[in-house]
PDB file of C-alpha atoms in Angstrom:
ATOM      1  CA  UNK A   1      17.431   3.501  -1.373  1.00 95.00           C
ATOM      2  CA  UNK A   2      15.176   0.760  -2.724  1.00 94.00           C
ATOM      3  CA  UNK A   3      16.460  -2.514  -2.516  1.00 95.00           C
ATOM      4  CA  UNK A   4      14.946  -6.403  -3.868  1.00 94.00           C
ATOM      5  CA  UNK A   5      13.883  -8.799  -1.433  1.00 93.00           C
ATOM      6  CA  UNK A   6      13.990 -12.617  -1.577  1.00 93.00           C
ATOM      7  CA  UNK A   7      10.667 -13.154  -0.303  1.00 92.00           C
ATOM      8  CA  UNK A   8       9.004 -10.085  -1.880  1.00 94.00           C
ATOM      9  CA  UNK A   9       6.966 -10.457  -5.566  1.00 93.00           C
ATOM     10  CA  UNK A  10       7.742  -7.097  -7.343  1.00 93.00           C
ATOM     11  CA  UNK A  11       6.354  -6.273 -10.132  1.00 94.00           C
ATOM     12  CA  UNK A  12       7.026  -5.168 -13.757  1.00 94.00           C
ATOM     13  CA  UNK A  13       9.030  -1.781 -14.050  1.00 94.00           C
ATOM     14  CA  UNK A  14       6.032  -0.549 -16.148  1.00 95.00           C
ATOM     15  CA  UNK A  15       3.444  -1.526 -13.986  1.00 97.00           C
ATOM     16  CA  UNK A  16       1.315   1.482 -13.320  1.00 97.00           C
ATOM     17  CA  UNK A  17       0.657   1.980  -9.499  1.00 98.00           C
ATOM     18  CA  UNK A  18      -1.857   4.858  -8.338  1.00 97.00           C
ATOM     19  CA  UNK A  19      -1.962   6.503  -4.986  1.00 96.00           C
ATOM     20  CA  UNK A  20      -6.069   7.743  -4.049  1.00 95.00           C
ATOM     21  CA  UNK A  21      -5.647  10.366  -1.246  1.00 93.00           C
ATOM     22  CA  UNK A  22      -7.333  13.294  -0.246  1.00 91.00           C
ATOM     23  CA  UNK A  23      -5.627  17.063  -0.921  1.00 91.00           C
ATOM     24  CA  UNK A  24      -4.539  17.242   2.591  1.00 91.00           C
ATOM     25  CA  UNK A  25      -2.154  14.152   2.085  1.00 92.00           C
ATOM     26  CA  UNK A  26      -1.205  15.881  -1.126  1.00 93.00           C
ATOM     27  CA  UNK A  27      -0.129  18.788   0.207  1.00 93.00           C
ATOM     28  CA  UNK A  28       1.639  16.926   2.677  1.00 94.00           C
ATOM     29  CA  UNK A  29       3.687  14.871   0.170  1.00 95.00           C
ATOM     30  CA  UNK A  30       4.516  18.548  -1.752  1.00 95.00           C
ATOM     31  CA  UNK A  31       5.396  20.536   1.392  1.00 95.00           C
ATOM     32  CA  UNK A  32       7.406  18.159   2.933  1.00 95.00           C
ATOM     33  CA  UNK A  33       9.089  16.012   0.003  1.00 96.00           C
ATOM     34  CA  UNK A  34       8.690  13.192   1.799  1.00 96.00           C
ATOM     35  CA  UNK A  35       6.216   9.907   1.420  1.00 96.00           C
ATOM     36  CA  UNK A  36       4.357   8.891   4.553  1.00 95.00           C
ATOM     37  CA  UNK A  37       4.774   5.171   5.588  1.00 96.00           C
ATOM     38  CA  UNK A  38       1.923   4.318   8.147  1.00 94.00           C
ATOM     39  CA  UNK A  39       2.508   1.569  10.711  1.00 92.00           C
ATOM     40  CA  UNK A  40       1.458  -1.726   9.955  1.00 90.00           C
ATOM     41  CA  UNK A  41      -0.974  -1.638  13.089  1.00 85.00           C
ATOM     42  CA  UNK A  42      -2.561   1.547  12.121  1.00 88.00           C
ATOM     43  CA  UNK A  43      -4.444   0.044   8.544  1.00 88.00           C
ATOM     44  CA  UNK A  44      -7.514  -0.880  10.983  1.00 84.00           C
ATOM     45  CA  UNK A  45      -7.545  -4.732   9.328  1.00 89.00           C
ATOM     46  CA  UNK A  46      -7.033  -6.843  12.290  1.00 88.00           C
ATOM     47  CA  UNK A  47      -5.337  -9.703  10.357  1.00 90.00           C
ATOM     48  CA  UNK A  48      -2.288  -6.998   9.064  1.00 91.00           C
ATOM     49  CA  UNK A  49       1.290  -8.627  10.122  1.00 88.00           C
ATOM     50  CA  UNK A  50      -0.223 -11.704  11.756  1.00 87.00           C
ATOM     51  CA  UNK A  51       0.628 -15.047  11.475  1.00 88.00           C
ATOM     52  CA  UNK A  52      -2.075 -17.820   9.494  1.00 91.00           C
ATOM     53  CA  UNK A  53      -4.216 -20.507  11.210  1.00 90.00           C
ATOM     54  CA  UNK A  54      -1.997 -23.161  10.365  1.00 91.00           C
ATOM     55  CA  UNK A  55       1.510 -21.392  11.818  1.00 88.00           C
ATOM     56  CA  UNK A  56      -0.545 -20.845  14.694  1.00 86.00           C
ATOM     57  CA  UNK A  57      -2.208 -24.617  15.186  1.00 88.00           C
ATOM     58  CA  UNK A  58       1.212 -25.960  14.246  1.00 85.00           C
ATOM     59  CA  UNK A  59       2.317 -24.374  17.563  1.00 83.00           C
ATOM     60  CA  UNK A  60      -0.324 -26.094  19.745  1.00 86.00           C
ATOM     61  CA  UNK A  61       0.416 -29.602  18.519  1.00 86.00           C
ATOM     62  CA  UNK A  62       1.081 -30.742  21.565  1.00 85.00           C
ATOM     63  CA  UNK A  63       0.973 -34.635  21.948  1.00 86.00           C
ATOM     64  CA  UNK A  64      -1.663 -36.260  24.269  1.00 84.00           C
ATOM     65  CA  UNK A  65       0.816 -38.854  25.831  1.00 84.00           C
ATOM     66  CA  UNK A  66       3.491 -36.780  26.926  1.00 85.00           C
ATOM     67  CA  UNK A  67       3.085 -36.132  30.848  1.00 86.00           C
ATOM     68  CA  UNK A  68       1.161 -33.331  32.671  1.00 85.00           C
ATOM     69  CA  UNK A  69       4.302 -31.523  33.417  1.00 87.00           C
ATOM     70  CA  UNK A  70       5.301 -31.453  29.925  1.00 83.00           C
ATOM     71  CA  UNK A  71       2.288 -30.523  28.255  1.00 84.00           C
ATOM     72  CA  UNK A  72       1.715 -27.669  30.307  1.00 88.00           C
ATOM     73  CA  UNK A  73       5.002 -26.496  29.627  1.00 86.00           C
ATOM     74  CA  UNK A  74       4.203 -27.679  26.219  1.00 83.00           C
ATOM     75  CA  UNK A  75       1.221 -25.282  26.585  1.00 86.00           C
ATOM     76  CA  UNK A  76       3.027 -22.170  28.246  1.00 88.00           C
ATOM     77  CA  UNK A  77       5.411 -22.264  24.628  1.00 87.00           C
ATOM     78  CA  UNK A  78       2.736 -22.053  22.041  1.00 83.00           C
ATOM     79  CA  UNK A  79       0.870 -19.561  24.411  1.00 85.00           C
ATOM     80  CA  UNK A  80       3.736 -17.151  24.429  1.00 84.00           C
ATOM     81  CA  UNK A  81       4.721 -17.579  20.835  1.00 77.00           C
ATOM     82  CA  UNK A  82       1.183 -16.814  20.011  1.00 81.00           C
ATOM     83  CA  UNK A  83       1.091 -13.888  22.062  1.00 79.00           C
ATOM     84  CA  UNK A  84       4.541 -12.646  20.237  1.00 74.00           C
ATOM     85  CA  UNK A  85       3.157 -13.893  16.463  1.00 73.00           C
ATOM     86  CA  UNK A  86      -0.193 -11.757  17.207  1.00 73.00           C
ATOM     87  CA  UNK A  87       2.013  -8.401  17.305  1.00 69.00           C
ATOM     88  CA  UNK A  88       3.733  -9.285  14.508  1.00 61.00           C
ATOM     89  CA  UNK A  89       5.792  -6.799  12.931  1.00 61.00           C
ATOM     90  CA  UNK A  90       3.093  -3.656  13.957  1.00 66.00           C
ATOM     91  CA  UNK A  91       5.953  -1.992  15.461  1.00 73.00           C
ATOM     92  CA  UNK A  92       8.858  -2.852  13.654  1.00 85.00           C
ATOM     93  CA  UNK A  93       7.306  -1.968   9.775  1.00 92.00           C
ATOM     94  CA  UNK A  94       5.405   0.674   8.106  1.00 95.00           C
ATOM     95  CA  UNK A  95       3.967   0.627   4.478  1.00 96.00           C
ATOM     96  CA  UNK A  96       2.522   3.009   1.549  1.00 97.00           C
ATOM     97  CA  UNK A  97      -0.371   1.365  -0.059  1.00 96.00           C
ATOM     98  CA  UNK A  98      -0.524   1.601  -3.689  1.00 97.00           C
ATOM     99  CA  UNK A  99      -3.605   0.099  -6.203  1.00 97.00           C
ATOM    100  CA  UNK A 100      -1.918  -1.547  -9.264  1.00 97.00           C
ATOM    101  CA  UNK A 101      -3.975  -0.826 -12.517  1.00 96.00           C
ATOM    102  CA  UNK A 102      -3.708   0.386 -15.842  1.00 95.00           C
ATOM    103  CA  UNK A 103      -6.282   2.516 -15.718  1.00 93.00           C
ATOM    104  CA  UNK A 104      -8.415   4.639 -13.092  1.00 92.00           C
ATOM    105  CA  UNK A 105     -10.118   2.636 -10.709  1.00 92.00           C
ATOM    106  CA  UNK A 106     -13.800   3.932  -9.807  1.00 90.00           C
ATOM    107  CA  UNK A 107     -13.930   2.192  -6.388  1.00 89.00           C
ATOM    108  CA  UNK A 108     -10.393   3.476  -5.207  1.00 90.00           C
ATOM    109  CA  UNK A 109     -12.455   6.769  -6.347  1.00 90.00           C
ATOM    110  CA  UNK A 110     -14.747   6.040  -3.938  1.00 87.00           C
ATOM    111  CA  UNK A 111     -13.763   4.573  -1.211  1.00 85.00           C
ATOM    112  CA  UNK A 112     -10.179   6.533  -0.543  1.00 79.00           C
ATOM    113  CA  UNK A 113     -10.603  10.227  -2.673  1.00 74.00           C
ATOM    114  CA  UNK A 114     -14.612  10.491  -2.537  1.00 72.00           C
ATOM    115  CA  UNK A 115     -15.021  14.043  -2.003  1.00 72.00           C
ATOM    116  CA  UNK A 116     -14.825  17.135  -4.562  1.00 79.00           C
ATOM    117  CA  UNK A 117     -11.140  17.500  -3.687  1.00 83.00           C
ATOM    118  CA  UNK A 118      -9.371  14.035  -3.851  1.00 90.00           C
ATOM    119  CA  UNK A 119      -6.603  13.351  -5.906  1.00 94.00           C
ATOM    120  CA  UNK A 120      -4.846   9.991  -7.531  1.00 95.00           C
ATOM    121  CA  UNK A 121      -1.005   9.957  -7.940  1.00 97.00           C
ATOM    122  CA  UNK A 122       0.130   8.088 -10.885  1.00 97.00           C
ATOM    123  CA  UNK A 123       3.413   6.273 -10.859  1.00 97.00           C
ATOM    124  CA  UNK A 124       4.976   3.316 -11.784  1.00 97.00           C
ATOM    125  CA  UNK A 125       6.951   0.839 -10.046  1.00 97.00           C
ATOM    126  CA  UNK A 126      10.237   1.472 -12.157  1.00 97.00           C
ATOM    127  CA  UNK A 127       9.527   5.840 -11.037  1.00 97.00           C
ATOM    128  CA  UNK A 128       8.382   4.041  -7.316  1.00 97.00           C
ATOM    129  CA  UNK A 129      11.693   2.424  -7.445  1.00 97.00           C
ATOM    130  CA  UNK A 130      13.997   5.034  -8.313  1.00 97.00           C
ATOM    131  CA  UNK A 131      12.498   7.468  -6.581  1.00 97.00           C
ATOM    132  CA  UNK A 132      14.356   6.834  -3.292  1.00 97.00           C
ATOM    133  CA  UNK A 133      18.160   6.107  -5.169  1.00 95.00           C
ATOM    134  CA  UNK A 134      19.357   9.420  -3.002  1.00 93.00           C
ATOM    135  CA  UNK A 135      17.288   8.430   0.125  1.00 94.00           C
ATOM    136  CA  UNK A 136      18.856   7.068   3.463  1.00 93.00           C
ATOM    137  CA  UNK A 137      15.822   5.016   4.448  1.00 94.00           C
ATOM    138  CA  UNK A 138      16.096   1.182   2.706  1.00 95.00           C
ATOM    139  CA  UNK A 139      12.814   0.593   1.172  1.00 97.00           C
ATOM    140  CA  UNK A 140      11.590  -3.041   0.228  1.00 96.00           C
ATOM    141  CA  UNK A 141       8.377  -3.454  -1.733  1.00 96.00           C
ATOM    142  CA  UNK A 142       6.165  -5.951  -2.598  1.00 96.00           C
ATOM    143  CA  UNK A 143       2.435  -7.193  -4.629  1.00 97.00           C
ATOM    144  CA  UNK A 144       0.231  -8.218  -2.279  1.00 97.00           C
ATOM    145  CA  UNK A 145      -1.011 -11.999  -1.879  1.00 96.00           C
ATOM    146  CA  UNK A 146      -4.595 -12.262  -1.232  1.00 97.00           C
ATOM    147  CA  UNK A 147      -4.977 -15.616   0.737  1.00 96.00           C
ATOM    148  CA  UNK A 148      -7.419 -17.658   2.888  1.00 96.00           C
ATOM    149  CA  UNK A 149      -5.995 -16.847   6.513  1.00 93.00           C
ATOM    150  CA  UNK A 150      -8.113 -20.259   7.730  1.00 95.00           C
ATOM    151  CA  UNK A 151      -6.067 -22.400   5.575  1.00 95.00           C
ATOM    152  CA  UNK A 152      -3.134 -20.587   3.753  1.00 94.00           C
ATOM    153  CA  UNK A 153       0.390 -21.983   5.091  1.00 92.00           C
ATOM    154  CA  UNK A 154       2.975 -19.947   3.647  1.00 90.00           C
ATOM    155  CA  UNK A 155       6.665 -20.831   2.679  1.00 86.00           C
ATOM    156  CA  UNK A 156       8.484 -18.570   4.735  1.00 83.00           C
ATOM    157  CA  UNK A 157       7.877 -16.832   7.803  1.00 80.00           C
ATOM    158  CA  UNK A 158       9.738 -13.570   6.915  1.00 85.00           C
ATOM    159  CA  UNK A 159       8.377 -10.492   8.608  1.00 86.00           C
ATOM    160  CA  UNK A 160       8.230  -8.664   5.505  1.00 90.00           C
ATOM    161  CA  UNK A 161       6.531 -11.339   3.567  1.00 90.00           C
ATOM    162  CA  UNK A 162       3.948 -11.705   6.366  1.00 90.00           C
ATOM    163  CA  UNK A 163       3.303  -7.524   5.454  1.00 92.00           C
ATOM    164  CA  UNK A 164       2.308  -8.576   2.032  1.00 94.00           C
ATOM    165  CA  UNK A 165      -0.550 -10.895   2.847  1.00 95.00           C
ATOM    166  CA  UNK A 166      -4.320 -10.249   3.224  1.00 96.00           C
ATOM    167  CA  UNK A 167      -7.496 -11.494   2.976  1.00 96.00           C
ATOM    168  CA  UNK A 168      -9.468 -12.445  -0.146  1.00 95.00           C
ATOM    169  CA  UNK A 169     -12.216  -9.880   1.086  1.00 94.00           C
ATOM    170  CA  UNK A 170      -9.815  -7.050  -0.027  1.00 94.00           C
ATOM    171  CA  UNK A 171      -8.574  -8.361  -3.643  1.00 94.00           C
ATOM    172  CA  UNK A 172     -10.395  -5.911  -5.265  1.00 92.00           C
ATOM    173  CA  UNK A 173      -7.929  -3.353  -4.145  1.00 93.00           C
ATOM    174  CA  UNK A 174      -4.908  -5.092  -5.977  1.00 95.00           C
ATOM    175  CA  UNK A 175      -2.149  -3.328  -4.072  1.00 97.00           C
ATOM    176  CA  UNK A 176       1.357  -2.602  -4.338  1.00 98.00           C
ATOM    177  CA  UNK A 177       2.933  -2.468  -0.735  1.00 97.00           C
ATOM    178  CA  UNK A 178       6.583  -0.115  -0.423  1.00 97.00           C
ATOM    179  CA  UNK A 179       7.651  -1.251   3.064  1.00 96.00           C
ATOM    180  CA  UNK A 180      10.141  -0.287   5.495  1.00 95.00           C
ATOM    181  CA  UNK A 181      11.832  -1.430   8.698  1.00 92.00           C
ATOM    182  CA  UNK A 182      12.268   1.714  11.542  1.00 86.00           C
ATOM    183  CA  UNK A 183      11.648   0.525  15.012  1.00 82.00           C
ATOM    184  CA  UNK A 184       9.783   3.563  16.541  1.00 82.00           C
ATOM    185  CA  UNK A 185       6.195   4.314  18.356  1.00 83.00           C
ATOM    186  CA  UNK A 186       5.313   7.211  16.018  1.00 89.00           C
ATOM    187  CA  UNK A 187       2.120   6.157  14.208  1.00 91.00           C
ATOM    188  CA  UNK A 188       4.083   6.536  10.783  1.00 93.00           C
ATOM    189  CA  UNK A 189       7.171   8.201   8.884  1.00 93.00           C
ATOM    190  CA  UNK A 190       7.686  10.471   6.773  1.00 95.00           C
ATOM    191  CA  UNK A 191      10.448   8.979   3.875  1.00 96.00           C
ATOM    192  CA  UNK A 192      12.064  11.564   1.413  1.00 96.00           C
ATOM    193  CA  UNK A 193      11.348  10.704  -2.292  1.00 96.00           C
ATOM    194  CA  UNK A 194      12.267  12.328  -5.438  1.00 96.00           C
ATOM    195  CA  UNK A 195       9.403  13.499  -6.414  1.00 96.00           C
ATOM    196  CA  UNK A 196       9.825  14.412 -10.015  1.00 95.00           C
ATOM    197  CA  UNK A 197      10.972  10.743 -10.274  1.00 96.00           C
ATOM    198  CA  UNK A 198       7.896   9.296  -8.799  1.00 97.00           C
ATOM    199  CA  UNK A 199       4.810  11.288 -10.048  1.00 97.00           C
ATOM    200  CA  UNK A 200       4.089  10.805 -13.416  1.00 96.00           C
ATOM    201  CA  UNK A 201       1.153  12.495 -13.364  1.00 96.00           C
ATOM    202  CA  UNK A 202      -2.362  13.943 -11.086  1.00 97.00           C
ATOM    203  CA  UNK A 203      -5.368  13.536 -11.695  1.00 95.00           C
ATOM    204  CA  UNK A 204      -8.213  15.348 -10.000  1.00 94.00           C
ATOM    205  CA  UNK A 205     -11.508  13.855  -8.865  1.00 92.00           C
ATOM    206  CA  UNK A 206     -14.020  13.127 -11.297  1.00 91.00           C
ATOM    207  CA  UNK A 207     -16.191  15.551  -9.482  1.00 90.00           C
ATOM    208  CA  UNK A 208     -14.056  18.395  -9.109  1.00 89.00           C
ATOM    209  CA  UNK A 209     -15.160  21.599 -10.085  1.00 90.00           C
ATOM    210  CA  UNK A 210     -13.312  22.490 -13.529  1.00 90.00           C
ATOM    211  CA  UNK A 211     -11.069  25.473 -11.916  1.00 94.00           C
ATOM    212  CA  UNK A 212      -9.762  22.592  -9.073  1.00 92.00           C
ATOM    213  CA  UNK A 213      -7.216  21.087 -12.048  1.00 93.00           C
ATOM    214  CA  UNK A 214      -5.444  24.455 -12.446  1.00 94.00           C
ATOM    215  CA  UNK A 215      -5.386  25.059  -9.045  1.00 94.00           C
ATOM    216  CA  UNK A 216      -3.647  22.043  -8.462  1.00 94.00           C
ATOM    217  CA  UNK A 217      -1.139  23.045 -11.607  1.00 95.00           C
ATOM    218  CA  UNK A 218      -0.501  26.031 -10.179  1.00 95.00           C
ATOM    219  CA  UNK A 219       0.148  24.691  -6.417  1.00 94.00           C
ATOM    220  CA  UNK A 220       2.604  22.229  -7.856  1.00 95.00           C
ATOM    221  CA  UNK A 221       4.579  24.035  -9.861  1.00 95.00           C
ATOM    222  CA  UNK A 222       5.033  26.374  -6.850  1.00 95.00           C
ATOM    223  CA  UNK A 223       6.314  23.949  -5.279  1.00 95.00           C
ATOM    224  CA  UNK A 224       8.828  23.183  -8.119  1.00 94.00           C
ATOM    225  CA  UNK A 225       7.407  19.360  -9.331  1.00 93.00           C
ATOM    226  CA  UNK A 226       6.893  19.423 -12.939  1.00 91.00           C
ATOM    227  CA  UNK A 227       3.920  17.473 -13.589  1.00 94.00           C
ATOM    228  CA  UNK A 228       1.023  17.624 -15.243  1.00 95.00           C
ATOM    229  CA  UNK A 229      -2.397  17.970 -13.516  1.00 95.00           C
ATOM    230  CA  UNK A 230      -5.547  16.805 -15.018  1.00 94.00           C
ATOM    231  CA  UNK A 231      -9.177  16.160 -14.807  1.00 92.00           C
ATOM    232  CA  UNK A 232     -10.530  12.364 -14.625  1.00 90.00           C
ATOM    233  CA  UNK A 233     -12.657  11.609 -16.986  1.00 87.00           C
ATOM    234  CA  UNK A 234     -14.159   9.037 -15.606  1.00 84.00           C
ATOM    235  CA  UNK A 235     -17.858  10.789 -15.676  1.00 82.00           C
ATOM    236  CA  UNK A 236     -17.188  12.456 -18.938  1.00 80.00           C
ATOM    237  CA  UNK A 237     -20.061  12.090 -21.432  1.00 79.00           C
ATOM    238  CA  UNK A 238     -19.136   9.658 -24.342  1.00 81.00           C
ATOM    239  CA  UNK A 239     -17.398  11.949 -26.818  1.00 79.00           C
ATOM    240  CA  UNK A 240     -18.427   9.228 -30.165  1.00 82.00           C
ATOM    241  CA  UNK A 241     -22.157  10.110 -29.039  1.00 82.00           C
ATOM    242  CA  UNK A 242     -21.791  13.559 -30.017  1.00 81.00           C
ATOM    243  CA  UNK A 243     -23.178  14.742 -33.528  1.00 85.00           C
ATOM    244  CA  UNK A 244     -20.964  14.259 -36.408  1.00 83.00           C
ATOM    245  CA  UNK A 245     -20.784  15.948 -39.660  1.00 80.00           C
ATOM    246  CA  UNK A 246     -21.727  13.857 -43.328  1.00 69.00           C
ATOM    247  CA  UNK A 247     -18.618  12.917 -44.204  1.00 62.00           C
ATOM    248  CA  UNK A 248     -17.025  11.848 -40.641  1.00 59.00           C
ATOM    249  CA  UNK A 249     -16.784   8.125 -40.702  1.00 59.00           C
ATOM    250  CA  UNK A 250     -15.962   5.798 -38.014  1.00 56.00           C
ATOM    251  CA  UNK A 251     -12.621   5.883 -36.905  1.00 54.00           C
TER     252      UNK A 251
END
């Protein structure tokens, strides 16, 4: 089930979320019902679950007149608190990654379904939401904050609020993080969803050859989710630059 959290911004029920993956993860998601959660440490960013400067320096205020004895000890503290802050929660949470937009996105295009074959699930976080009311697993989610690590002191130290901060460099990617606590050393989990609930509808790369959207019709409805599968237009040729007849006016 999906459940609020305190320190967790969520957005609008409406707001449109879309999911850029390749078939294979598609296929995936169809065969096995189920929406894969990576851990927090496998998302290659370095800074993902960690702590900011200030948290850090905060720890290593350690005043100049106390005596050798205590200052070392002083120093042994903030050395193994940072060593416990760097792990963070990599093996305690695991996220899906979602890009929050109203419309297609050509660099999530790029840079997550480039080839022939990739795919964008649309949702929204109200069909997100419900998706898991019949599912075991609790699921938080949450917008992510982009933020200056060097200087950004947050208001809480929450695990799962710490999962929903990144680095300026990656605001263009305006993502929606589902989140979920499962202490394991598997490099993700799979989470049953609902699937009908949370795909509102597919669209196909804007490269795809034009029999790759039926194909994809066909393949889901085999697999029993009613959705609709179409081509992106994001390369289409503008359709108001086609002749008109003498009498068609602007519209």
């Amino acid at each position: 089930m999906f459940k609020d959290h305190p320190d967790l911004s969520q957005p609008n029920g409406s707001t449109v979320l879309w999911r850029y993956v390749p078939l294979a993860q598609l296929l995936s998601l169809l065969e096995h019902r189920a929406l894969w959660f990576a851990r927090l440490d496998k998302l290659k960013d370095p800074y993902e679950g960690v702590p900011t400067k200030p948290q850090i320096d905060d720890l290593w205020k350690i005043p100049a007149e106390l005596p050798v004895e205590e200052r070392e000890h002083g120093r042994r503290i903030a050395e193994y608190y940072t060593r416990i802050l760097s792990r963070g929660s990599h093996d305690l949470l695991f996220v899906s990654c979602w890009h929050v937009n109203d419309d297609e996105s050509a660099a999530m295009w790029r840079v997550y379904a480039h080839s022939g074959e990739g795919i964008a699930i649309k949702s929204s976080f109200e069909r997100f939401r419900d998706s898991f009311d019949d599912t075991k697993q609790v699921v938080y989610g949450g917008m992510i904050e982009y933020v200056d690590f060097a200087s950004y002191r947050p208001t809480t130290d929450n695990l799962f609020a710490r999962a929903t901060l990144k680095r300026r460099s990656f605001i263009h990617e305006q993502e929606f993080r589902g989140i979920v606590m499962h202490p394991t050393n598997e490099p993700g989990i799979p989470v049953p969803v609902d699937l009908d609930r949370l795909i509102s509808e597919i669209y196909v790369s804007p490269t795809a050859d034009p029999w790759y959207a039926p194909l994809m019709q066909r393949m889901c409805a085999r697999y029993g989710v009613k959705v609709e599968v179409r081509q992106s237009e994001l390369l289409r040729h503008p359709a108001y630059l086609a002749p008109r007849d003498s009498g068609e006016g602007a519209t």
